[in-house]
Amino acid sequence: MSDLLPDAQSSPSDGGPLGTRRSLLASALGLAAGAGALASCGEEPAIESATADDPDALPFDLDASYFVNHGTAPLTLETKRALLDGLITPTERVFVRNNNGPPAGKRLVDPSSWSVAFEGFGDGRSMTLAELQGLGRETMACVLQCSGNGRRFFSHGASGSQWGVGAAANVVWTGVSLARVSEALGGPAAGARFVTATGGDQLPPIDDVSSVVVERSVPLEHALSHAMLAWSMNGAPIPVTHGGPLRLVVPGYYGINQVKYVERLALTAEESTAKIQARGYRVRPIGESGDPSQPSMWEMNVKSWITSPLETSAAGDTFVTGVAFSGAGAIDRVEVSVDGGATWGAAEFLGPDLGPFAWRTFALPWKATAGTHRLVCRATDAAGETQPEERLENERGYRHNGWRDHGVDVTVS
């Protein structure tokens, strides 16, 4: 039998036995709204600019207690699950993932002079960050998630960082829309089908640059409708660690497409032939090599996970909280089970809706009883897609949104 509070599987109504439910949700709403306010109203971490004396300094101090460290070359940090509970993820808690080192420090001394070469437009030319900022600006919230988030749940030993759920964040970006840039440059040239962005990472000294360069292609239609060139993250300049001074943001798409330190943006008829596009980040059967015929890691699938309680809880009235999102657009509903999926209750959203590509925080009241309980959740997006129970087995452990693996065991006493 479910341990959900009475009537937890129906919508709230006036009065009646839902008084406890209402008070719990009100408390949860206050917590969620407070977390969002802290992240978006000026309490971001201090962000330092790189200097000529110390060009490679980290842009802010990272607190090791926030992360699981998956490696130092390059630095790879996973945010702990319990810290992913707010509407906006504070910059100092956002996971860290890089394919190469950041650009040479001297290029970042004056971020406004950072230059991007534009190709495949009616007027192909270079523009500095200052010029791009002069075209106008807009702000949007969207989920940033690594393609391999959830990889550690795969049993075949998929290579790569062994992420749990913490290679994701909900971030507010400010920049100029790619549509506005395109308009300023005379629009796409004939035959353009993709937006191909190249990062300015420091590359190792090898002859075959195409094997290491971060150069990703995404469909033109989606990019011109939604993408931006961003210079601000959560209200402050984007730290070098996260791709500053300029980063391509493609809402609804996996993080590999959000090219850091973007220095070239071209409208192309074909996808890039760089390894990271042609053979890397492809969903392929276990044991097979990557090739362009396989699905590319573009649009994210619908996903959710629980953020509280984790491991232990006191008996009595409490609530189960979590986050849910989808690359296909808005989340329609979230269901929660406290008995491993035997029975389900409809959760309620907390806090404001920050847009179709941002995550929603949710809560479900729970009358916790002594014992160990398996807590799971599943989300459904506006397109009607629901999280499956099991993962899709694939060589690199990509696109994992199976709800069973993402559950937590909670001991109540």
Short mmCIF file of C-alpha atoms in Angstrom, two decimals:
data_model
loop_
_atom_site.label_atom_id
_atom_site.label_comp_id
_atom_site.label_asym_id
_atom_site.label_seq_id
_atom_site.Cartn_x
_atom_site.Cartn_y
_atom_site.Cartn_z
CA MET A 1 0.00 0.00 0.00
CA SER A 2 1.22 3.52 -0.80
CA ASP A 3 2.46 5.74 2.04
CA LEU A 4 1.33 8.90 0.26
CA LEU A 5 -0.66 11.38 2.32
CA PRO A 6 -4.46 11.11 2.00
CA ASP A 7 -5.74 12.26 -1.39
CA ALA A 8 -2.20 12.87 -2.62
CA GLN A 9 -3.08 11.36 -5.97
CA SER A 10 -5.68 14.01 -6.73
CA SER A 11 -5.55 17.75 -7.27
CA PRO A 12 -5.83 19.91 -4.16
CA SER A 13 -9.24 21.34 -3.33
CA ASP A 14 -10.56 23.85 -0.84
CA GLY A 15 -10.61 22.69 2.77
CA GLY A 16 -10.98 19.05 3.79
CA PRO A 17 -8.19 16.65 4.64
CA LEU A 18 -5.66 18.46 2.45
CA GLY A 19 -4.81 21.06 5.06
CA THR A 20 -1.59 19.25 5.92
CA ARG A 21 -0.84 18.86 2.22
CA ARG A 22 -1.35 22.56 1.63
CA SER A 23 0.89 23.61 4.51
CA LEU A 24 3.64 21.26 3.41
CA LEU A 25 3.49 22.52 -0.16
CA ALA A 26 3.51 26.10 1.06
CA SER A 27 6.69 25.36 3.02
CA ALA A 28 8.26 23.67 0.02
CA LEU A 29 7.29 26.60 -2.21
CA GLY A 30 8.98 29.00 0.17
CA LEU A 31 12.16 26.95 0.13
CA ALA A 32 12.22 26.68 -3.66
CA ALA A 33 11.44 30.35 -4.22
CA GLY A 34 14.13 31.33 -1.72
CA ALA A 35 16.73 29.23 -3.48
CA GLY A 36 15.87 30.87 -6.77
CA ALA A 37 16.04 34.34 -5.28
CA LEU A 38 19.48 33.75 -3.84
CA ALA A 39 20.76 32.57 -7.18
CA SER A 40 19.32 35.38 -9.27
CA CYS A 41 19.38 38.51 -7.11
CA GLY A 42 23.02 39.38 -6.70
CA GLU A 43 24.47 36.66 -4.47
CA GLU A 44 26.53 35.02 -7.21
CA PRO A 45 30.12 34.09 -6.38
CA ALA A 46 32.85 36.65 -6.86
CA ILE A 47 34.14 36.25 -10.41
CA GLU A 48 37.61 37.46 -11.22
CA SER A 49 38.93 38.32 -14.66
CA ALA A 50 42.09 36.64 -15.87
CA THR A 51 45.14 38.89 -15.62
CA ALA A 52 48.41 39.07 -17.45
CA ASP A 53 50.22 38.18 -14.23
CA ASP A 54 48.09 35.08 -13.64
CA PRO A 55 46.35 34.29 -16.95
CA ASP A 56 45.24 30.77 -16.07
CA ALA A 57 43.75 31.43 -12.64
CA LEU A 58 40.40 29.84 -11.93
CA PRO A 59 37.65 32.45 -12.26
CA PHE A 60 36.25 31.71 -8.81
CA ASP A 61 36.98 29.50 -5.85
CA LEU A 62 35.35 26.10 -6.13
CA ASP A 63 34.26 24.47 -2.88
CA ALA A 64 35.26 20.82 -3.03
CA SER A 65 32.44 19.89 -0.65
CA TYR A 66 29.89 20.66 -3.38
CA PHE A 67 31.26 18.10 -5.81
CA VAL A 68 32.29 14.57 -6.60
CA ASN A 69 35.68 14.82 -8.33
CA HIS A 70 35.93 12.64 -11.44
CA GLY A 71 39.35 13.80 -12.54
CA THR A 72 41.76 16.71 -12.70
CA ALA A 73 43.07 16.52 -16.29
CA PRO A 74 40.92 18.22 -17.31
CA LEU A 75 39.01 19.16 -14.17
CA THR A 76 35.73 17.20 -14.01
CA LEU A 77 33.35 17.88 -11.12
CA GLU A 78 29.87 16.46 -10.49
CA THR A 79 27.45 18.42 -8.32
CA LYS A 80 26.13 16.45 -5.37
CA ARG A 81 22.49 15.47 -5.78
CA ALA A 82 21.29 17.26 -2.64
CA LEU A 83 22.52 20.59 -4.05
CA LEU A 84 20.36 20.39 -7.18
CA ASP A 85 17.22 21.31 -5.31
CA GLY A 86 16.64 24.94 -6.36
CA LEU A 87 15.07 26.65 -9.34
CA ILE A 88 18.42 28.12 -10.38
CA THR A 89 21.75 26.41 -9.78
CA PRO A 90 24.21 28.93 -8.31
CA THR A 91 27.28 29.28 -10.51
CA GLU A 92 29.64 27.97 -7.85
CA ARG A 93 27.67 24.70 -7.75
CA VAL A 94 27.45 24.06 -11.51
CA PHE A 95 29.21 20.88 -12.64
CA VAL A 96 32.50 21.25 -14.52
CA ARG A 97 33.30 19.40 -17.74
CA ASN A 98 35.92 20.31 -20.36
CA ASN A 99 37.35 18.48 -23.35
CA ASN A 100 40.51 20.60 -23.53
CA GLY A 101 42.12 23.41 -21.56
CA PRO A 102 40.78 26.99 -21.69
CA PRO A 103 42.18 29.50 -24.16
CA ALA A 104 45.53 31.15 -23.50
CA GLY A 105 45.17 33.68 -20.72
CA LYS A 106 46.32 36.65 -22.79
CA ARG A 107 43.22 36.28 -24.97
CA LEU A 108 40.99 36.85 -21.95
CA VAL A 109 42.61 39.93 -20.45
CA ASP A 110 40.08 42.11 -22.31
CA PRO A 111 36.97 39.97 -22.81
CA SER A 112 35.24 42.70 -24.84
CA SER A 113 37.82 42.22 -27.60
CA TRP A 114 37.04 38.49 -27.96
CA SER A 115 36.30 37.96 -31.64
CA VAL A 116 34.05 35.51 -33.48
CA ALA A 117 34.40 34.78 -37.20
CA PHE A 118 31.00 34.40 -38.88
CA GLU A 119 30.74 32.42 -42.10
CA GLY A 120 27.86 31.28 -44.30
CA PHE A 121 25.84 34.48 -43.90
CA GLY A 122 25.08 37.12 -46.49
CA ASP A 123 27.74 39.29 -44.86
CA GLY A 124 30.44 37.03 -43.47
CA ARG A 125 32.78 38.89 -41.14
CA SER A 126 34.19 38.91 -37.63
CA MET A 127 32.56 40.63 -34.67
CA THR A 128 33.94 41.35 -31.22
CA LEU A 129 32.09 40.60 -28.01
CA ALA A 130 31.51 44.34 -27.62
CA GLU A 131 29.91 44.50 -31.07
CA LEU A 132 27.70 41.51 -30.30
CA GLN A 133 26.56 43.16 -27.09
CA GLY A 134 25.58 46.17 -29.15
CA LEU A 135 23.08 44.10 -31.14
CA GLY A 136 20.82 43.75 -28.10
CA ARG A 137 20.40 41.21 -25.36
CA GLU A 138 17.94 38.74 -23.94
CA THR A 139 17.87 36.44 -20.93
CA MET A 140 16.63 32.87 -20.69
CA ALA A 141 16.84 29.94 -18.30
CA CYS A 142 17.65 26.48 -19.57
CA VAL A 143 19.07 23.18 -18.41
CA LEU A 144 22.74 22.46 -19.05
CA GLN A 145 23.34 18.70 -18.97
CA CYS A 146 26.24 16.47 -20.01
CA SER A 147 25.42 13.76 -22.54
CA GLY A 148 26.65 11.07 -20.16
CA ASN A 149 24.71 12.17 -17.10
CA GLY A 150 23.61 8.88 -15.50
CA ARG A 151 26.47 6.87 -17.02
CA ARG A 152 27.45 5.19 -13.75
CA PHE A 153 24.21 3.20 -13.77
CA PHE A 154 25.21 1.26 -16.90
CA SER A 155 26.47 -2.22 -16.12
CA HIS A 156 28.80 -2.75 -19.10
CA GLY A 157 31.42 -0.26 -17.93
CA ALA A 158 30.80 2.59 -20.37
CA SER A 159 33.92 4.72 -20.65
CA GLY A 160 33.92 8.35 -19.61
CA SER A 161 33.14 10.24 -16.43
CA GLN A 162 30.97 8.12 -14.15
CA TRP A 163 28.25 10.68 -13.60
CA GLY A 164 25.28 10.02 -11.33
CA VAL A 165 22.71 12.79 -11.70
CA GLY A 166 24.97 15.77 -10.97
CA ALA A 167 26.19 16.59 -14.48
CA ALA A 168 23.26 18.97 -14.86
CA ALA A 169 22.25 22.47 -13.79
CA ASN A 170 19.52 25.01 -14.42
CA VAL A 171 21.21 28.23 -15.50
CA VAL A 172 20.14 31.75 -16.49
CA TRP A 173 22.03 32.97 -19.55
CA THR A 174 22.18 36.47 -21.03
CA GLY A 175 23.38 37.17 -24.56
CA VAL A 176 22.26 37.93 -28.08
CA SER A 177 20.00 35.58 -30.00
CA LEU A 178 21.46 33.86 -33.01
CA ALA A 179 18.43 35.05 -34.96
CA ARG A 180 19.41 38.66 -34.31
CA VAL A 181 23.02 38.00 -35.25
CA SER A 182 21.85 36.35 -38.47
CA GLU A 183 19.66 39.34 -39.27
CA ALA A 184 22.58 41.72 -38.72
CA LEU A 185 24.72 39.64 -41.08
CA GLY A 186 22.19 39.48 -43.88
CA GLY A 187 20.65 36.10 -43.12
CA PRO A 188 21.76 32.56 -44.02
CA ALA A 189 23.45 31.90 -47.33
CA ALA A 190 21.69 29.51 -49.69
CA GLY A 191 22.00 25.83 -48.83
CA ALA A 192 22.73 26.27 -45.12
CA ARG A 193 21.36 23.41 -42.99
CA PHE A 194 23.51 23.48 -39.85
CA VAL A 195 25.08 25.90 -37.42
CA THR A 196 28.66 24.80 -36.86
CA ALA A 197 30.48 26.32 -33.88
CA THR A 198 34.19 26.02 -33.11
CA GLY A 199 35.65 26.53 -29.65
CA GLY A 200 38.85 28.36 -28.88
CA ASP A 201 40.17 25.72 -26.45
CA GLN A 202 43.89 25.22 -26.06
CA LEU A 203 44.64 22.17 -28.19
CA PRO A 204 47.46 19.69 -27.63
CA PRO A 205 50.37 19.96 -30.09
CA ILE A 206 49.34 17.26 -32.57
CA ASP A 207 49.11 17.23 -36.36
CA ASP A 208 45.50 16.04 -36.64
CA VAL A 209 43.67 18.93 -35.01
CA SER A 210 40.29 17.58 -36.17
CA SER A 211 40.67 14.71 -33.70
CA VAL A 212 40.63 17.03 -30.67
CA VAL A 213 38.98 20.30 -31.68
CA VAL A 214 35.57 21.04 -30.12
CA GLU A 215 33.47 21.76 -33.19
CA ARG A 216 29.80 20.86 -33.16
CA SER A 217 27.02 21.17 -35.73
CA VAL A 218 23.34 21.51 -34.81
CA PRO A 219 20.28 21.84 -37.07
CA LEU A 220 19.87 25.39 -38.37
CA GLU A 221 16.13 25.62 -37.74
CA HIS A 222 16.43 24.89 -34.03
CA ALA A 223 19.43 27.17 -33.59
CA LEU A 224 17.87 30.18 -35.32
CA SER A 225 14.71 29.69 -33.27
CA HIS A 226 16.29 29.28 -29.85
CA ALA A 227 20.11 29.57 -29.64
CA MET A 228 22.10 32.52 -28.33
CA LEU A 229 25.67 33.68 -27.95
CA ALA A 230 25.88 34.21 -24.20
CA TRP A 231 28.29 36.32 -22.16
CA SER A 232 26.52 36.23 -18.79
CA MET A 233 25.73 33.30 -16.49
CA ASN A 234 23.39 33.84 -13.53
CA GLY A 235 23.81 37.60 -13.75
CA ALA A 236 27.60 37.82 -13.99
CA PRO A 237 30.23 37.34 -16.72
CA ILE A 238 30.60 33.66 -17.64
CA PRO A 239 33.61 32.25 -15.76
CA VAL A 240 36.41 30.81 -17.87
CA THR A 241 35.67 27.45 -16.26
CA HIS A 242 32.22 27.53 -17.85
CA GLY A 243 33.18 28.86 -21.27
CA GLY A 244 33.61 32.59 -20.85
CA PRO A 245 33.87 35.12 -22.20
CA LEU A 246 31.48 33.84 -24.89
CA ARG A 247 29.59 30.59 -25.19
CA LEU A 248 27.03 29.19 -27.61
CA VAL A 249 23.86 28.19 -25.77
CA VAL A 250 21.45 25.81 -27.54
CA PRO A 251 18.49 25.32 -25.19
CA GLY A 252 17.03 21.83 -25.09
CA TYR A 253 20.25 20.26 -26.41
CA TYR A 254 22.97 18.38 -24.53
CA GLY A 255 25.95 20.26 -23.14
CA ILE A 256 28.43 19.18 -25.80
CA ASN A 257 26.57 21.44 -28.23
CA GLN A 258 26.95 24.48 -25.94
CA VAL A 259 30.38 25.26 -27.38
CA LYS A 260 32.66 27.14 -24.97
CA TYR A 261 34.99 30.00 -25.96
CA VAL A 262 33.26 30.12 -29.33
CA GLU A 263 35.54 31.77 -31.90
CA ARG A 264 33.95 30.66 -35.17
CA LEU A 265 30.32 30.21 -36.09
CA ALA A 266 29.47 29.03 -39.58
CA LEU A 267 26.25 28.15 -41.37
CA THR A 268 27.08 25.00 -43.30
CA ALA A 269 25.42 22.61 -45.71
CA GLU A 270 26.88 19.57 -43.92
CA GLU A 271 27.84 18.60 -40.39
CA SER A 272 31.41 19.14 -39.23
CA THR A 273 33.87 16.38 -40.05
CA ALA A 274 35.65 16.86 -36.71
CA LYS A 275 35.85 13.64 -34.69
CA ILE A 276 33.70 15.03 -31.88
CA GLN A 277 30.84 15.46 -34.37
CA ALA A 278 31.37 12.71 -36.95
CA ARG A 279 32.16 9.81 -34.62
CA GLY A 280 31.92 11.10 -31.07
CA TYR A 281 28.70 11.68 -29.16
CA ARG A 282 26.76 9.15 -31.22
CA VAL A 283 24.23 6.76 -29.70
CA ARG A 284 25.42 3.35 -30.81
CA PRO A 285 25.05 -0.30 -29.78
CA ILE A 286 27.52 -1.68 -27.24
CA GLY A 287 30.73 -2.74 -28.95
CA GLU A 288 30.24 -0.66 -32.10
CA SER A 289 32.30 2.33 -33.23
CA GLY A 290 30.74 5.71 -33.85
CA ASP A 291 29.86 6.98 -37.32
CA PRO A 292 27.72 9.74 -38.86
CA SER A 293 24.79 7.39 -39.56
CA GLN A 294 24.04 7.03 -35.83
CA PRO A 295 21.89 9.47 -33.82
CA SER A 296 23.82 12.52 -32.65
CA MET A 297 23.58 13.84 -29.11
CA TRP A 298 21.32 16.77 -29.87
CA GLU A 299 17.92 17.10 -28.17
CA MET A 300 17.67 16.00 -24.55
CA ASN A 301 14.97 13.54 -23.54
CA VAL A 302 12.48 13.95 -20.71
CA LYS A 303 14.03 13.33 -17.31
CA SER A 304 13.58 13.83 -13.57
CA TRP A 305 15.12 12.80 -10.28
CA ILE A 306 14.50 13.19 -6.56
CA THR A 307 16.54 15.68 -4.53
CA SER A 308 15.03 15.10 -1.07
CA PRO A 309 14.88 13.08 1.09
CA LEU A 310 18.09 11.20 0.41
CA GLU A 311 19.30 8.21 2.47
CA THR A 312 17.41 8.99 5.70
CA SER A 313 14.27 10.72 6.92
CA ALA A 314 12.34 11.14 10.13
CA ALA A 315 8.96 9.46 10.38
CA GLY A 316 5.91 11.65 9.91
CA ASP A 317 4.61 14.23 7.47
CA THR A 318 7.22 15.40 5.00
CA PHE A 319 7.46 15.80 1.26
CA VAL A 320 9.45 14.32 -1.63
CA THR A 321 11.02 16.95 -3.89
CA GLY A 322 12.88 16.87 -7.17
CA VAL A 323 13.49 18.44 -10.57
CA ALA A 324 12.15 17.61 -14.04
CA PHE A 325 12.89 18.86 -17.57
CA SER A 326 12.82 17.95 -21.25
CA GLY A 327 14.58 19.13 -24.38
CA ALA A 328 11.30 18.86 -26.26
CA GLY A 329 9.75 21.64 -24.20
CA ALA A 330 7.70 22.16 -21.08
CA ILE A 331 7.07 19.50 -18.44
CA ASP A 332 3.38 18.58 -18.27
CA ARG A 333 3.35 16.46 -15.11
CA VAL A 334 5.49 14.51 -12.65
CA GLU A 335 4.53 11.37 -10.75
CA VAL A 336 6.25 10.09 -7.61
CA SER A 337 6.28 6.63 -6.04
CA VAL A 338 7.47 5.81 -2.54
CA ASP A 339 7.23 2.05 -3.07
CA GLY A 340 9.53 1.50 -6.05
CA GLY A 341 6.90 2.10 -8.71
CA ALA A 342 4.05 -0.06 -7.40
CA THR A 343 1.82 2.98 -6.88
CA TRP A 344 2.14 6.57 -8.05
CA GLY A 345 1.00 10.01 -6.87
CA ALA A 346 0.77 13.26 -8.84
CA ALA A 347 3.32 15.82 -7.66
CA GLU A 348 2.77 19.56 -7.79
CA PHE A 349 5.11 22.14 -9.29
CA LEU A 350 6.86 24.60 -6.98
CA GLY A 351 7.82 28.15 -7.81
CA PRO A 352 7.54 30.00 -11.11
CA ASP A 353 7.79 28.49 -14.57
CA LEU A 354 11.05 29.86 -16.01
CA GLY A 355 10.32 28.74 -19.56
CA PRO A 356 10.07 25.57 -21.65
CA PHE A 357 13.78 24.72 -21.47
CA ALA A 358 14.25 25.28 -17.74
CA TRP A 359 13.62 22.60 -15.18
CA ARG A 360 10.62 22.57 -12.85
CA THR A 361 10.90 21.81 -9.16
CA PHE A 362 8.17 19.60 -7.75
CA ALA A 363 6.93 18.19 -4.45
CA LEU A 364 4.66 15.42 -3.22
CA PRO A 365 3.56 15.17 0.43
CA TRP A 366 4.50 11.88 2.07
CA LYS A 367 3.57 10.37 5.43
CA ALA A 368 6.86 8.60 6.03
CA THR A 369 6.68 5.39 8.04
CA ALA A 370 9.50 3.39 9.60
CA GLY A 371 11.45 1.18 7.24
CA THR A 372 13.35 1.48 3.96
CA HIS A 373 11.49 2.91 0.99
CA ARG A 374 12.46 3.11 -2.69
CA LEU A 375 11.61 6.59 -3.98
CA VAL A 376 11.31 7.08 -7.74
CA CYS A 377 9.78 9.67 -10.06
CA ARG A 378 8.83 9.94 -13.71
CA ALA A 379 8.05 13.03 -15.78
CA THR A 380 5.94 13.56 -18.89
CA ASP A 381 6.56 16.51 -21.21
CA ALA A 382 4.16 18.57 -23.29
CA ALA A 383 4.87 16.39 -26.32
CA GLY A 384 3.49 13.39 -24.42
CA GLU A 385 6.82 11.65 -23.86
CA THR A 386 7.15 9.89 -20.49
CA GLN A 387 10.33 8.63 -18.88
CA PRO A 388 10.75 4.89 -19.45
CA GLU A 389 11.41 2.52 -16.60
CA GLU A 390 14.71 1.22 -17.96
CA ARG A 391 17.74 2.77 -19.64
CA LEU A 392 18.55 2.44 -23.33
CA GLU A 393 21.70 0.34 -23.45
CA ASN A 394 24.41 1.97 -25.58
CA GLU A 395 28.18 1.99 -25.84
CA ARG A 396 28.94 5.35 -24.20
CA GLY A 397 26.15 5.45 -21.63
CA TYR A 398 24.36 8.40 -23.20
CA ARG A 399 20.78 9.73 -22.84
CA HIS A 400 19.94 7.80 -19.67
CA ASN A 401 16.50 8.79 -18.44
CA GLY A 402 15.21 5.48 -17.06
CA TRP A 403 13.36 6.25 -13.82
CA ARG A 404 14.26 3.02 -12.00
CA ASP A 405 18.03 3.65 -11.91
CA HIS A 406 17.55 7.23 -10.76
CA GLY A 407 15.60 6.31 -7.64
CA VAL A 408 16.89 6.51 -4.07
CA ASP A 409 16.55 4.22 -1.05
CA VAL A 410 15.48 6.14 2.06
CA THR A 411 15.52 4.70 5.56
CA VAL A 412 12.87 6.21 7.83
CA SER A 413 13.22 6.03 11.60
#
